[in-house]
CSV table of C-alpha atoms in Angstrom, one decimal:
chain,number,residue,atom,x,y,z
A,1,MET,CA,224.9,205.6,-5.6
A,2,ARG,CA,225.4,202.1,-4.3
A,3,THR,CA,227.1,202.3,-1.0
A,4,ILE,CA,228.3,200.0,1.8
A,5,GLY,CA,228.3,201.6,5.2
A,6,LEU,CA,230.6,200.4,7.9
A,7,MET,CA,230.3,201.1,11.5
A,8,SER,CA,232.4,200.0,14.7
A,9,GLY,CA,230.7,201.6,17.6
A,10,THR,CA,231.9,202.2,21.2
A,11,SER,CA,230.8,198.8,22.3
A,12,LEU,CA,233.8,197.5,20.5
A,13,ASP,CA,232.0,194.4,19.6
A,14,GLY,CA,232.5,194.1,15.9
A,15,VAL,CA,231.7,195.6,12.4
A,16,ASP,CA,228.4,196.2,11.2
A,17,ALA,CA,228.2,196.4,7.2
A,18,ALA,CA,225.2,197.4,5.3
A,19,TRP,CA,224.3,198.1,1.6
A,20,VAL,CA,222.2,201.2,0.7
A,21,GLU,CA,221.1,202.8,-2.4
A,22,THR,CA,221.1,206.5,-1.8
A,23,ASP,CA,222.1,210.0,-3.4
A,24,GLY,CA,222.8,211.2,0.1
A,25,GLU,CA,219.4,212.9,0.7
A,26,ARG,CA,216.8,210.1,-0.3
A,27,ILE,CA,217.1,206.5,0.3
A,28,GLY,CA,216.2,204.5,-2.7
A,29,ARG,CA,216.3,201.0,-1.0
A,30,PHE,CA,218.2,199.2,1.8
A,31,GLY,CA,220.0,196.0,0.7
A,32,PRO,CA,221.5,193.2,3.0
A,33,SER,CA,223.5,193.9,6.1
A,34,LEU,CA,225.7,191.7,8.3
A,35,THR,CA,227.7,191.8,11.7
A,36,LEU,CA,231.1,190.5,11.7
A,37,PRO,CA,232.3,190.3,15.4
A,38,TYR,CA,235.7,191.0,16.5
A,39,ASP,CA,237.8,188.2,18.0
A,40,PRO,CA,238.5,188.3,21.6
A,41,ASP,CA,242.1,189.3,21.3
A,42,LEU,CA,241.1,192.3,19.0
A,43,ARG,CA,238.4,193.4,21.1
A,44,ARG,CA,240.7,193.2,24.4
A,45,ASP,CA,243.4,195.2,22.4
A,46,LEU,CA,241.0,197.8,21.4
A,47,ARG,CA,239.8,198.3,24.9
A,48,ARG,CA,243.4,198.8,26.0
A,49,LEU,CA,243.8,201.5,23.3
A,50,LEU,CA,241.0,203.5,24.8
A,51,ASP,CA,242.9,203.7,28.1
A,52,MET,CA,246.1,204.5,26.3
A,53,ALA,CA,245.0,206.8,23.4
A,54,GLY,CA,245.6,210.2,25.2
A,55,ASP,CA,249.3,209.3,25.6
A,56,LEU,CA,250.0,207.6,22.4
A,57,PRO,CA,251.8,208.9,19.3
A,58,ALA,CA,250.3,208.3,15.9
A,59,ASP,CA,253.2,205.7,15.1
A,60,ASP,CA,253.0,203.7,18.2
A,61,PRO,CA,253.6,200.1,17.0
A,62,PHE,CA,250.8,198.6,19.1
A,63,LEU,CA,248.2,201.2,17.7
A,64,LEU,CA,249.5,200.6,14.1
A,65,ASP,CA,249.0,196.8,14.7
A,66,CYS,CA,245.5,197.3,15.9
A,67,GLU,CA,244.7,199.6,13.3
A,68,GLN,CA,245.8,197.0,10.6
A,69,ARG,CA,243.9,194.2,12.2
A,70,LEU,CA,240.7,196.5,12.4
A,71,THR,CA,241.1,197.4,8.9
A,72,GLU,CA,241.4,194.0,7.7
A,73,ARG,CA,238.3,193.0,9.6
A,74,HIS,CA,236.3,195.8,8.0
A,75,ALA,CA,237.4,194.6,4.6
A,76,GLU,CA,236.4,191.0,5.6
A,77,ALA,CA,232.8,192.4,6.2
A,78,VAL,CA,232.6,194.0,2.9
A,79,GLU,CA,233.9,190.8,1.1
A,80,LYS,CA,231.5,188.7,3.1
A,81,LEU,CA,228.6,191.0,2.1
A,82,ALA,CA,229.5,190.2,-1.6
A,83,LEU,CA,227.8,193.1,-3.2
A,84,GLU,CA,228.8,195.7,-5.9
A,85,ALA,CA,229.2,199.0,-4.6
A,86,ASP,CA,230.3,202.5,-5.9
A,87,LEU,CA,231.5,203.9,-2.5
A,88,ILE,CA,232.3,202.7,1.1
A,89,GLY,CA,231.5,204.6,4.2
A,90,PHE,CA,234.4,203.6,6.8
A,91,HIS,CA,233.8,205.4,10.0
A,92,GLY,CA,236.8,203.5,11.7
A,93,GLN,CA,237.1,203.0,15.7
A,94,THR,CA,236.9,206.1,18.0
A,95,ILE,CA,239.8,205.7,20.5
A,96,LEU,CA,239.6,209.4,21.8
A,97,HIS,CA,237.0,212.0,21.6
A,98,ARG,CA,237.9,215.3,23.3
A,99,PRO,CA,236.0,218.1,21.5
A,100,VAL,CA,236.1,221.6,22.9
A,101,ALA,CA,232.9,223.2,22.3
A,102,GLY,CA,232.9,226.4,20.6
A,103,LYS,CA,236.5,226.7,20.3
A,104,PRO,CA,237.7,226.0,16.7
A,105,GLY,CA,240.9,224.2,16.4
A,106,GLU,CA,241.3,223.1,20.1
A,107,GLY,CA,239.4,219.9,20.2
A,108,ARG,CA,240.5,216.5,19.0
A,109,THR,CA,238.5,213.3,17.8
A,110,TRP,CA,240.6,210.3,16.8
A,111,GLN,CA,239.3,207.4,14.8
A,112,ILE,CA,241.7,204.6,13.7
A,113,GLY,CA,241.4,202.8,10.4
A,114,ASP,CA,243.5,202.6,7.2
A,115,ALA,CA,241.2,203.9,4.5
A,116,ALA,CA,243.8,203.9,1.9
A,117,ALA,CA,244.6,200.2,2.6
A,118,LEU,CA,240.9,199.5,2.6
A,119,ALA,CA,240.4,201.3,-0.8
A,120,ARG,CA,243.2,199.3,-2.3
A,121,ARG,CA,242.1,195.9,-1.1
A,122,LEU,CA,238.5,196.5,-2.2
A,123,GLY,CA,239.1,198.6,-5.4
A,124,VAL,CA,236.4,200.8,-4.4
A,125,PRO,CA,236.6,204.6,-3.1
A,126,VAL,CA,236.3,205.1,0.6
A,127,ALA,CA,234.9,208.0,2.5
A,128,HIS,CA,236.3,208.5,5.9
A,129,ASP,CA,237.2,210.9,8.7
A,130,PHE,CA,233.7,212.2,9.1
A,131,ARG,CA,234.3,214.0,12.3
A,132,SER,CA,237.5,216.1,12.1
A,133,ALA,CA,236.1,219.0,10.1
A,134,ASP,CA,233.2,219.5,12.6
A,135,VAL,CA,235.5,219.5,15.7
A,136,ALA,CA,238.1,221.7,13.8
A,137,ALA,CA,235.4,224.2,13.4
A,138,GLY,CA,234.5,224.1,17.1
A,139,GLY,CA,231.4,221.6,16.9
A,140,GLN,CA,231.1,218.5,19.0
A,141,GLY,CA,231.9,216.0,16.0
A,142,ALA,CA,229.0,213.9,17.4
A,143,PRO,CA,226.4,212.6,16.9
A,144,LEU,CA,226.6,212.3,13.0
A,145,VAL,CA,223.6,210.3,12.3
A,146,PRO,CA,220.7,212.8,12.8
A,147,VAL,CA,220.4,213.8,9.2
A,148,PHE,CA,220.0,210.1,8.3
A,149,HIS,CA,217.2,209.7,11.0
A,150,ALA,CA,215.6,212.9,9.5
A,151,ALA,CA,215.4,211.0,6.0
A,152,LEU,CA,214.2,207.9,7.5
A,153,ALA,CA,211.5,209.4,9.6
A,154,GLN,CA,209.8,211.7,6.9
A,155,ASP,CA,206.5,209.8,7.2
A,156,LEU,CA,206.5,209.3,11.0
A,157,PRO,CA,204.4,211.4,13.6
A,158,ARG,CA,206.4,214.1,15.0
A,159,PRO,CA,207.9,215.2,17.5
A,160,LEU,CA,209.7,212.0,17.6
A,161,ALA,CA,212.8,210.8,19.6
A,162,ILE,CA,215.2,208.2,18.1
A,163,LEU,CA,217.7,206.8,20.9
A,164,ASN,CA,220.6,204.8,20.0
A,165,LEU,CA,222.2,202.9,22.9
A,166,GLY,CA,225.6,201.8,22.0
A,167,GLY,CA,228.6,202.1,24.2
A,168,VAL,CA,227.4,205.7,24.7
A,169,GLY,CA,223.7,206.7,24.3
A,170,ASN,CA,222.8,209.5,22.0
A,171,VAL,CA,219.3,210.8,20.8
A,172,THR,CA,217.9,212.7,17.9
A,173,TRP,CA,214.8,214.7,18.5
A,174,ILE,CA,212.8,215.8,15.2
A,175,GLY,CA,210.3,218.5,15.5
A,176,GLU,CA,207.2,218.9,13.6
A,177,ASP,CA,208.9,221.4,11.1
A,178,GLY,CA,211.9,218.9,10.8
A,179,GLN,CA,214.0,220.8,13.5
A,180,LEU,CA,216.8,218.6,14.5
A,181,ILE,CA,218.2,218.5,18.1
A,182,ALA,CA,220.8,215.9,18.9
A,183,PHE,CA,223.4,214.9,21.6
A,184,ASP,CA,224.8,212.2,23.7
A,185,THR,CA,222.6,211.4,26.5
A,186,GLY,CA,225.3,209.5,28.8
A,187,PRO,CA,226.8,206.1,29.2
A,188,ALA,CA,224.9,203.1,28.1
A,189,ASN,CA,226.2,199.6,27.2
A,190,GLY,CA,229.9,200.7,27.7
A,191,PRO,CA,230.1,200.7,31.5
A,192,LEU,CA,227.7,197.9,31.8
A,193,ASP,CA,229.6,195.6,29.4
A,194,ASP,CA,232.8,196.4,31.4
A,195,TRP,CA,231.0,195.6,34.5
A,196,ALA,CA,229.6,192.3,33.1
A,197,ARG,CA,233.2,191.2,31.9
A,198,ARG,CA,234.8,191.7,35.4
A,199,ALA,CA,231.8,190.1,37.3
A,200,THR,CA,231.1,187.1,35.2
A,201,GLY,CA,233.7,186.9,32.3
A,202,GLU,CA,230.8,187.4,29.6
A,203,ASP,CA,231.5,190.4,27.1
A,204,TYR,CA,228.0,191.9,28.0
A,205,ASP,CA,225.1,191.3,30.4
A,206,ARG,CA,223.3,188.7,28.3
A,207,ASP,CA,219.5,189.0,28.3
A,208,GLY,CA,220.2,191.5,31.1
A,209,ARG,CA,220.3,188.6,33.7
A,210,LEU,CA,222.6,190.5,36.0
A,211,ALA,CA,220.6,193.6,36.2
A,212,LEU,CA,217.2,191.9,36.5
A,213,ALA,CA,218.5,189.9,39.5
A,214,GLY,CA,219.6,192.9,41.5
A,215,LEU,CA,218.4,196.2,42.8
A,216,PRO,CA,219.7,199.8,42.0
A,217,ASP,CA,221.3,201.4,44.8
A,218,GLY,CA,219.7,204.8,45.6
A,219,ALA,CA,222.7,206.5,47.1
A,220,VAL,CA,225.2,205.7,44.4
A,221,LEU,CA,222.4,206.3,41.8
A,222,GLY,CA,221.9,209.9,43.4
A,223,ARG,CA,225.6,210.7,43.3
A,224,MET,CA,225.8,209.5,39.7
A,225,LEU,CA,222.9,211.6,38.6
A,226,ALA,CA,224.5,214.6,40.1
A,227,HIS,CA,227.1,214.5,37.3
A,228,PRO,CA,227.2,218.0,35.7
A,229,TYR,CA,227.0,216.5,32.2
A,230,LEU,CA,223.4,215.5,32.6
A,231,SER,CA,222.1,219.2,33.2
A,232,ALA,CA,224.5,220.8,30.7
A,233,PRO,CA,222.6,222.2,27.6
A,234,PRO,CA,223.3,220.6,24.1
A,235,PRO,CA,225.3,220.5,22.0
A,236,LYS,CA,227.4,218.0,23.9
A,237,SER,CA,229.0,214.7,23.5
A,238,LEU,CA,230.9,212.2,25.2
A,239,ASP,CA,234.1,209.8,25.0
A,240,ARG,CA,233.5,206.1,25.8
A,241,LEU,CA,235.3,206.5,29.2
A,242,ASP,CA,234.1,209.9,30.2
A,243,PHE,CA,232.1,208.7,33.1
A,244,ASP,CA,234.6,206.0,34.6
A,245,ARG,CA,236.1,208.2,37.2
A,246,ALA,CA,232.5,209.5,38.2
A,247,LEU,CA,231.3,205.9,38.6
A,248,ARG,CA,234.2,205.1,40.7
A,249,GLU,CA,233.8,208.1,43.0
A,250,ALA,CA,230.1,207.6,43.2
A,251,GLY,CA,231.0,204.1,44.8
A,252,ALA,CA,229.3,201.8,41.8
A,253,CYS,CA,232.5,199.7,41.6
A,254,ASP,CA,231.9,198.7,45.5
A,255,LEU,CA,228.4,197.1,44.6
A,256,PRO,CA,227.8,193.3,44.4
A,257,PRO,CA,227.6,192.2,40.8
A,258,THR,CA,223.8,192.1,40.5
A,259,ASP,CA,223.2,195.5,42.1
A,260,GLY,CA,225.9,197.1,40.2
A,261,ALA,CA,224.5,196.2,37.0
A,262,ALA,CA,220.9,197.2,38.0
A,263,THR,CA,222.4,200.4,39.1
A,264,LEU,CA,224.2,201.1,35.9
A,265,VAL,CA,220.9,200.2,33.8
A,266,THR,CA,218.8,202.5,36.0
A,267,PHE,CA,221.4,205.4,35.6
A,268,CYS,CA,221.4,205.0,31.8
A,269,ALA,CA,217.6,205.2,31.8
A,270,CYS,CA,217.6,208.3,34.2
A,271,ALA,CA,220.2,210.0,32.0
A,272,VAL,CA,217.9,209.5,28.9
A,273,ALA,CA,215.0,211.0,31.0
A,274,ALA,CA,217.3,214.0,31.8
A,275,ALA,CA,218.1,214.5,28.1
A,276,ALA,CA,214.3,214.9,27.4
A,277,ARG,CA,214.3,218.1,29.5
A,278,HIS,CA,216.3,219.6,26.8
A,279,PHE,CA,213.7,219.0,23.9
A,280,PRO,CA,211.4,222.0,23.1
A,281,ILE,CA,208.4,219.8,23.5
A,282,PRO,CA,208.1,216.0,24.4
A,283,PRO,CA,208.2,213.6,21.6
A,284,LYS,CA,205.3,211.4,20.8
A,285,GLN,CA,207.1,208.2,21.1
A,286,TRP,CA,210.8,206.8,21.6
A,287,LEU,CA,212.4,204.6,19.1
A,288,VAL,CA,215.2,202.6,20.4
A,289,ALA,CA,218.1,201.2,18.2
A,290,GLY,CA,221.5,199.8,19.1
A,291,GLY,CA,222.6,196.9,21.4
A,292,GLY,CA,220.7,198.2,24.4
A,293,ARG,CA,217.3,197.5,22.9
A,294,ARG,CA,218.0,193.8,23.2
A,295,ASN,CA,218.6,194.0,26.9
A,296,PRO,CA,215.2,193.5,28.7
A,297,ALA,CA,216.3,195.3,31.8
A,298,MET,CA,217.4,198.2,29.8
A,299,MET,CA,214.1,198.5,28.0
A,300,ARG,CA,212.0,198.2,31.3
A,301,ALA,CA,214.1,200.8,32.8
A,302,LEU,CA,213.5,203.3,30.0
A,303,ALA,CA,209.8,202.5,30.0
A,304,GLY,CA,209.7,203.4,33.8
A,305,ALA,CA,211.7,206.4,33.2
A,306,LEU,CA,209.9,207.9,30.4
A,307,PRO,CA,206.1,208.9,30.2
A,308,GLU,CA,206.0,208.4,26.3
A,309,PRO,CA,205.8,204.8,24.7
A,310,VAL,CA,209.3,203.3,24.3
A,311,ARG,CA,209.6,200.7,21.4
A,312,PRO,CA,212.4,199.1,19.4
A,313,VAL,CA,212.9,200.6,16.0
A,314,GLU,CA,211.6,197.3,14.2
A,315,VAL,CA,208.1,198.4,15.1
A,316,VAL,CA,208.3,201.0,12.2
A,317,GLY,CA,210.3,198.6,9.9
A,318,TRP,CA,213.7,199.7,10.6
A,319,ASP,CA,216.7,197.4,11.1
A,320,GLY,CA,218.0,198.4,14.7
A,321,ASP,CA,221.2,196.2,14.2
A,322,ALA,CA,222.2,197.7,10.8
A,323,LEU,CA,220.8,201.4,11.4
A,324,GLU,CA,224.2,203.0,12.0
A,325,ALA,CA,226.1,201.2,9.3
A,326,GLN,CA,223.2,202.4,7.0
A,327,ALA,CA,223.8,205.8,8.2
A,328,PHE,CA,227.4,205.8,7.3
A,329,GLY,CA,226.5,204.6,3.8
A,330,VAL,CA,224.2,207.6,3.4
A,331,LEU,CA,226.8,210.0,4.9
A,332,ALA,CA,229.4,208.5,2.6
A,333,ALA,CA,227.2,209.8,-0.4
A,334,ARG,CA,226.9,213.1,1.4
A,335,VAL,CA,230.7,213.3,1.5
A,336,TRP,CA,230.8,212.5,-2.3
A,337,HIS,CA,228.4,215.3,-3.1
A,338,GLY,CA,229.8,217.8,-0.8
A,339,LEU,CA,226.4,217.9,1.5
A,340,PRO,CA,226.5,218.9,5.0
A,341,LEU,CA,226.9,216.2,7.6
A,342,THR,CA,226.6,218.4,10.8
A,343,PHE,CA,224.4,221.3,11.8
A,344,PRO,CA,224.0,223.8,14.7
A,345,GLY,CA,221.5,221.7,16.4
A,346,THR,CA,223.3,218.5,16.3
A,347,THR,CA,227.0,219.1,16.9
A,348,GLY,CA,227.1,222.9,17.5
A,349,ALA,CA,228.6,223.5,14.2
A,350,PRO,CA,228.6,227.1,13.3
A,351,GLY,CA,226.5,226.2,10.1
A,352,PRO,CA,225.5,223.4,7.8
A,353,LEU,CA,229.0,221.9,7.5
A,354,ALA,CA,230.5,219.5,5.0
A,355,GLY,CA,233.2,217.1,6.1
A,356,GLY,CA,234.9,213.7,5.5
A,357,GLN,CA,237.6,212.7,3.1
A,358,LEU,CA,237.7,210.7,0.0
A,359,THR,CA,240.4,208.1,-0.6
A,360,GLY,CA,241.0,205.9,-3.8
A,361,VAL,CA,239.4,208.2,-6.2
A,362,ASN,CA,241.0,210.9,-8.4
A,363,GLN,CA,237.8,213.0,-9.1
A,364,PRO,CA,237.8,216.0,-6.8
A,365,LEU,CA,234.7,216.9,-4.9
A,366,VAL,CA,232.2,219.3,-6.3
A,367,PRO,CA,230.5,221.1,-3.4
A,368,ILE,CA,226.7,221.5,-3.4
A,369,GLU,CA,225.3,224.5,-1.5
A,370,ALA,CA,223.0,223.3,1.4
């Protein structure tokens, strides 16, 4: 199938779109990709939604307006890519993620985006709602990309760790036998972006300037590293704002701008190092994707916190900017074919579990046994 994957992550910076040829299990080839930034008003309103989502009804006018504008921006990304496709993979924008591990039916994950409107505008079927089935079955609903990472890394030395640093960090560990372990490591760019916006008015710490000019505060860092999430065994996942209260209580918000940024970067790296304690054996290397790999302060902190080599994914020929959008192109094909999206080692699903919904197509899914 020719698919276009769309991803808007927890950094709230825009839409990534990527063309992929895939059957959901193998990747034939990658095509062009692009990033379409959100305008400042949409980015501001989406950030407001994160604070409000727990109390909002689904028909709230502000939410519906944001959803419409978000969907239009996704459609514009596909139209700007200007490539034919059989299927669109539309993740939408997560505004709330509250899974209850191991308790079927009690968790909640909420991604906004109007898949039906997107399918009508583009005239292409849309796969969407990738996380709900897993959360309903008692899984974490995240991360979803490990099965894609495994397909990408078939020829690389293992064990291997693939680290994505978006608003939240997540890691996929791939064992020599193909075993998958995946979970969220902790906050990544999210708190740092919020910090930079308050301190400088910039949307992020450009080139790591704030963090590189400061020093981490040991006392604040120690209190942050005592957070129980870091020692909890996987499966586990985070909401974009899960650590906000802990950071305030630790005193991070009272630091000078440069020291606060340096402390947040160091905390992210230490959280990744803590995550490595949950691997059966250490990886041979860490491959880093997401916006965090472009932050020199972040990459320096990771290199200092981890004993193994830490490299951007480009060293093995992957596109770190397009990787998650490419993943949702592959996951869309898996939805089409009824293949599993999540597994016990990646989300705590009770078994290999299919998921997602199809909109804009009259053909029913034909499940394929895992």
